[in-house]
Coordinates of C-alpha atoms in Angstrom, one line a residue:
M1 CA -0.4 0.0 -0.1
L2 CA 2.9 2.2 0.9
L3 CA 4.6 2.2 -2.6
R4 CA 1.5 2.9 -4.1
L5 CA 1.1 5.5 -2.6
L6 CA 4.7 6.8 -3.2
S7 CA 4.1 6.2 -7.0
S8 CA 1.0 7.6 -7.4
A9 CA 1.9 11.3 -5.7
S10 CA 5.4 10.9 -7.6
R11 CA 2.5 10.2 -10.9
A12 CA 0.7 13.3 -9.7
I13 CA 3.7 15.8 -9.0
A14 CA 5.1 14.9 -12.8
A15 CA 1.8 15.1 -14.2
K16 CA 0.9 18.9 -14.7
P17 CA 2.7 22.1 -12.5
H18 CA 2.3 22.9 -9.6
P19 CA 2.6 25.9 -6.9
P20 CA 6.1 25.9 -5.5
Q21 CA 4.4 24.9 -1.5
T22 CA 2.1 22.0 -3.4
L23 CA 4.9 20.4 -4.6
A24 CA 6.6 20.9 -0.7
A25 CA 3.9 19.4 0.2
A26 CA 3.7 16.5 -2.0
A27 CA 7.6 16.1 -1.7
A28 CA 6.7 15.7 2.1
G29 CA 4.8 13.0 1.4
A30 CA 6.7 11.1 -0.6
T31 CA 9.9 11.7 2.4
S32 CA 7.5 10.9 5.2
T33 CA 6.4 7.8 3.2
T34 CA 9.7 6.8 2.3
R35 CA 10.7 7.1 6.5
K36 CA 7.9 4.9 6.9
L37 CA 8.5 1.8 4.3
A38 CA 12.9 2.2 5.4
A39 CA 11.3 2.2 9.5
M40 CA 10.0 -1.0 8.3
A41 CA 12.5 -2.8 6.6
G42 CA 14.6 -1.8 9.6
N43 CA 12.2 -3.8 12.3
R44 CA 10.7 -6.6 10.2
E45 CA 9.7 -9.0 12.9
A46 CA 7.9 -6.1 14.0
F47 CA 5.9 -5.0 11.1
R48 CA 5.5 -9.0 10.9
V49 CA 3.6 -9.8 14.8
A50 CA 1.9 -6.1 13.1
V51 CA 1.2 -8.3 9.8
G52 CA -0.1 -11.5 12.4
N53 CA -2.3 -9.6 14.6
T54 CA -4.3 -8.0 12.3
L55 CA -4.4 -10.7 9.9
E56 CA -6.3 -12.4 13.4
R57 CA -8.3 -10.1 14.7
R58 CA -10.2 -9.2 11.2
L59 CA -10.9 -13.1 11.5
F60 CA -8.5 -13.9 8.5
Y61 CA -7.5 -17.0 10.3
V62 CA -7.2 -17.7 14.3
P63 CA -5.1 -20.3 16.4
S64 CA -7.7 -23.7 16.3
F65 CA -9.4 -24.3 19.4
K66 CA -7.9 -21.5 21.4
I67 CA -11.2 -21.8 23.8
Y68 CA -9.2 -24.5 25.1
G69 CA -5.7 -23.6 24.7
G70 CA -5.0 -24.2 21.4
V71 CA -2.2 -26.7 19.5
A72 CA 0.5 -24.4 18.1
G73 CA 1.0 -24.9 14.9
L74 CA -3.0 -25.5 14.2
Y75 CA -5.5 -22.4 12.5
D76 CA -9.0 -22.1 11.2
Y77 CA -9.5 -19.9 9.0
G78 CA -12.0 -17.4 8.9
P79 CA -14.4 -16.4 6.2
P80 CA -12.2 -13.6 4.7
G81 CA -9.4 -16.3 5.4
C82 CA -11.7 -18.7 3.5
A83 CA -12.6 -16.1 0.7
V84 CA -8.8 -15.7 0.3
K85 CA -7.8 -19.6 0.0
A86 CA -10.6 -20.3 -2.8
N87 CA -9.9 -17.4 -5.2
V88 CA -5.7 -18.6 -4.7
L89 CA -7.3 -21.9 -5.1
A90 CA -9.3 -21.4 -8.1
F91 CA -7.1 -19.8 -9.3
W92 CA -4.3 -22.1 -9.5
R93 CA -6.3 -24.3 -11.1
Q94 CA -6.8 -22.0 -14.2
H95 CA -3.4 -21.6 -14.5
F96 CA -1.5 -25.0 -13.7
V97 CA -4.6 -27.5 -14.4
L98 CA -7.1 -25.8 -17.4
E99 CA -4.8 -24.0 -19.4
E100 CA -2.4 -26.6 -19.2
G101 CA -4.2 -29.6 -19.7
M102 CA -2.7 -31.5 -16.5
L103 CA -5.3 -34.7 -15.3
E104 CA -7.1 -33.4 -11.6
V105 CA -6.9 -36.1 -9.4
D106 CA -8.7 -36.5 -5.2
C107 CA -7.4 -38.9 -3.0
P108 CA -8.0 -40.4 -0.1
C109 CA -6.4 -38.8 3.4
V110 CA -5.7 -41.9 4.4
T111 CA -3.5 -43.5 3.2
P112 CA -2.3 -47.9 4.1
E113 CA 1.0 -48.4 5.1
V114 CA 1.9 -50.6 2.7
V115 CA 1.7 -47.6 0.1
L116 CA 4.2 -45.6 2.0
K117 CA 6.8 -47.9 2.7
A118 CA 7.3 -49.1 -0.8
S119 CA 8.2 -45.1 -0.8
G120 CA 10.8 -45.3 1.7
H121 CA 8.3 -42.6 4.0
V122 CA 8.2 -45.2 6.8
E123 CA 11.9 -46.1 7.2
K124 CA 13.3 -42.5 5.7
F125 CA 10.6 -39.7 6.1
T126 CA 12.4 -38.5 10.0
D127 CA 14.2 -36.1 11.7
L128 CA 16.7 -36.8 14.1
M129 CA 15.5 -35.4 17.5
V130 CA 16.7 -34.7 20.8
K131 CA 14.9 -34.0 24.6
D132 CA 16.1 -32.1 27.6
E133 CA 16.8 -34.6 29.7
K134 CA 15.0 -33.2 33.2
T135 CA 12.2 -31.9 31.4
G136 CA 11.5 -33.8 28.4
S137 CA 11.1 -30.9 25.7
C138 CA 12.4 -31.8 22.1
Y139 CA 14.0 -30.1 19.6
R140 CA 15.3 -30.7 16.4
A141 CA 19.2 -32.0 16.5
D142 CA 20.2 -30.6 13.3
H143 CA 18.5 -27.2 14.5
L144 CA 20.9 -27.0 17.3
L145 CA 23.5 -27.7 15.8
K146 CA 23.1 -25.5 12.7
D147 CA 22.5 -22.2 14.5
F148 CA 24.8 -23.0 17.0
C149 CA 27.4 -22.9 13.8
K150 CA 25.8 -19.5 12.8
E151 CA 26.3 -17.8 16.0
K152 CA 29.7 -18.9 16.0
L153 CA 30.7 -17.8 13.2
E154 CA 28.3 -14.1 13.4
N155 CA 29.3 -13.1 16.9
D156 CA 32.5 -14.9 18.0
N157 CA 35.9 -13.2 17.0
T158 CA 38.2 -15.2 18.6
L159 CA 37.5 -18.1 16.0
S160 CA 41.2 -19.5 14.3
P161 CA 40.9 -20.1 10.5
Q162 CA 40.8 -23.6 11.3
K163 CA 37.7 -23.1 13.6
V164 CA 36.0 -20.7 11.1
E165 CA 36.5 -24.0 8.4
E166 CA 35.3 -26.8 10.4
L167 CA 32.3 -24.8 10.9
N168 CA 31.3 -23.8 7.4
H169 CA 32.2 -27.7 6.2
I170 CA 29.7 -28.5 9.6
L171 CA 27.2 -26.0 7.9
A172 CA 27.6 -27.5 3.5
V173 CA 27.4 -30.4 4.8
L174 CA 24.9 -30.9 7.9
D175 CA 21.7 -32.5 6.2
D176 CA 24.0 -36.1 5.3
L177 CA 24.9 -35.9 9.0
S178 CA 24.0 -39.8 10.7
A179 CA 22.6 -39.6 14.7
E180 CA 25.7 -40.5 15.7
Q181 CA 28.0 -38.0 13.5
L182 CA 24.9 -35.4 15.0
G183 CA 25.2 -37.0 18.8
T184 CA 29.2 -36.2 18.9
K185 CA 29.2 -32.6 17.5
I186 CA 26.6 -31.7 20.2
K187 CA 28.2 -33.2 23.0
E188 CA 31.5 -32.3 21.4
Y189 CA 30.6 -28.2 21.0
G190 CA 28.9 -28.6 24.7
I191 CA 25.5 -27.7 23.1
A192 CA 22.6 -27.7 26.0
A193 CA 18.8 -27.3 25.5
P194 CA 18.4 -23.9 25.0
D195 CA 15.4 -22.9 27.1
T196 CA 16.6 -24.3 30.1
K197 CA 20.6 -25.3 29.6
N198 CA 20.1 -28.3 30.2
P199 CA 21.8 -31.5 29.1
L200 CA 20.9 -33.2 25.6
S201 CA 19.9 -36.9 25.2
D202 CA 21.1 -38.8 22.3
P203 CA 19.9 -38.0 18.1
Y204 CA 17.4 -40.7 17.7
P205 CA 14.8 -40.9 14.9
F206 CA 11.2 -39.6 15.0
N207 CA 9.0 -40.4 12.4
L208 CA 6.8 -37.6 10.6
M209 CA 3.9 -39.0 10.1
F210 CA 0.6 -39.6 12.2
Q211 CA 0.1 -43.4 12.1
T212 CA -3.6 -44.9 12.5
S213 CA -5.7 -47.9 12.0
I214 CA -8.4 -48.5 9.1
G215 CA -11.1 -50.8 9.7
P216 CA -12.9 -51.4 13.2
S217 CA -10.3 -54.0 13.4
G218 CA -7.4 -52.3 13.7
L219 CA -5.1 -55.0 12.2
S220 CA -4.9 -52.7 9.1
A221 CA -2.2 -50.0 9.5
G222 CA -2.3 -46.8 7.8
Y223 CA -0.8 -43.1 8.1
M224 CA -2.0 -39.4 7.4
R225 CA -0.5 -38.6 4.2
P226 CA 2.3 -36.5 4.6
E227 CA 2.5 -35.3 0.8
T228 CA -0.2 -35.0 -2.1
A229 CA 2.1 -37.0 -4.6
Q230 CA 1.8 -40.2 -3.3
G231 CA -2.2 -40.6 -4.5
I232 CA -1.2 -39.6 -8.1
F233 CA 1.7 -41.9 -8.0
V234 CA -0.3 -45.4 -7.3
N235 CA -3.0 -43.9 -10.4
F236 CA -0.7 -43.0 -12.9
K237 CA -1.5 -46.4 -14.6
D238 CA -5.4 -45.2 -15.1
L239 CA -4.5 -41.7 -15.7
Y240 CA -1.9 -43.7 -18.8
Y241 CA -5.0 -45.3 -19.9
Y242 CA -7.0 -42.3 -20.0
N243 CA -4.8 -40.1 -21.5
G244 CA -5.2 -42.6 -24.4
N245 CA -1.9 -44.3 -23.7
K246 CA 0.1 -41.8 -24.4
L247 CA 3.1 -39.8 -22.8
P248 CA 3.3 -37.2 -21.7
F249 CA 1.0 -35.8 -19.4
A250 CA 0.8 -34.2 -16.4
A251 CA -1.6 -34.8 -13.0
A252 CA -2.0 -32.4 -10.4
Q253 CA -3.9 -32.2 -6.7
I254 CA -4.7 -30.4 -4.5
G255 CA -5.4 -31.1 -0.7
Q256 CA -4.1 -31.4 3.1
A257 CA -1.0 -33.2 4.3
F258 CA 0.3 -34.1 8.0
R259 CA 3.0 -34.1 9.1
N260 CA 4.0 -34.0 13.1
E261 CA 6.7 -31.9 12.7
A262 CA 8.3 -30.1 15.5

């Protein structure tokens, strides 16, 4: 909005001759707008919080179940939020599905375990976590190590060139470190729980999928889908047939996915 105001003021000044006092007032207004923009850029976190508070107050979204305390990461769309979401989805569908001739599917949110075993999700769709040994609070091990390395590199002027190289190398290979390697580095650097400074457990794998059972017997295991891709993949043969047994074709799906992330 501020950018629009600034550009409008500039166009108005350039459109026709103005007396000096009018030009001075317009220039002062433009300067004020520029200062507001600079203040926003200088305090991005305060601006983000202000926007979030406004959206919540206007009921674009609200924390889910907030009369019972709410749950971090769960939100409900209010009436304006639903309208924005519907418009975004309509634009997305028009641009990608209709204009590109994609094949749209709508698949269940619950996925049998056998599907996610075949895709590798049951075994590998995990984060490595560490636990505060006194309070039980959990943290992602890689995030703690990354934050430690970045903080040292940015704020510790006493680091030797060798240590700087070591920390940069850790950041470069962080995603490839095993649980044992992460645990070794956390102990080596003396990293503690960020909230309490208590010691941390060894890293352990935590599967990000929500497990459930299908049917009254409880014998058929399933998961809430972590992605919308699986439904497209398992329907490839039918979509290929629908497309006249011709390649290439593209498929799309809009829907919810569920991840039990920290």
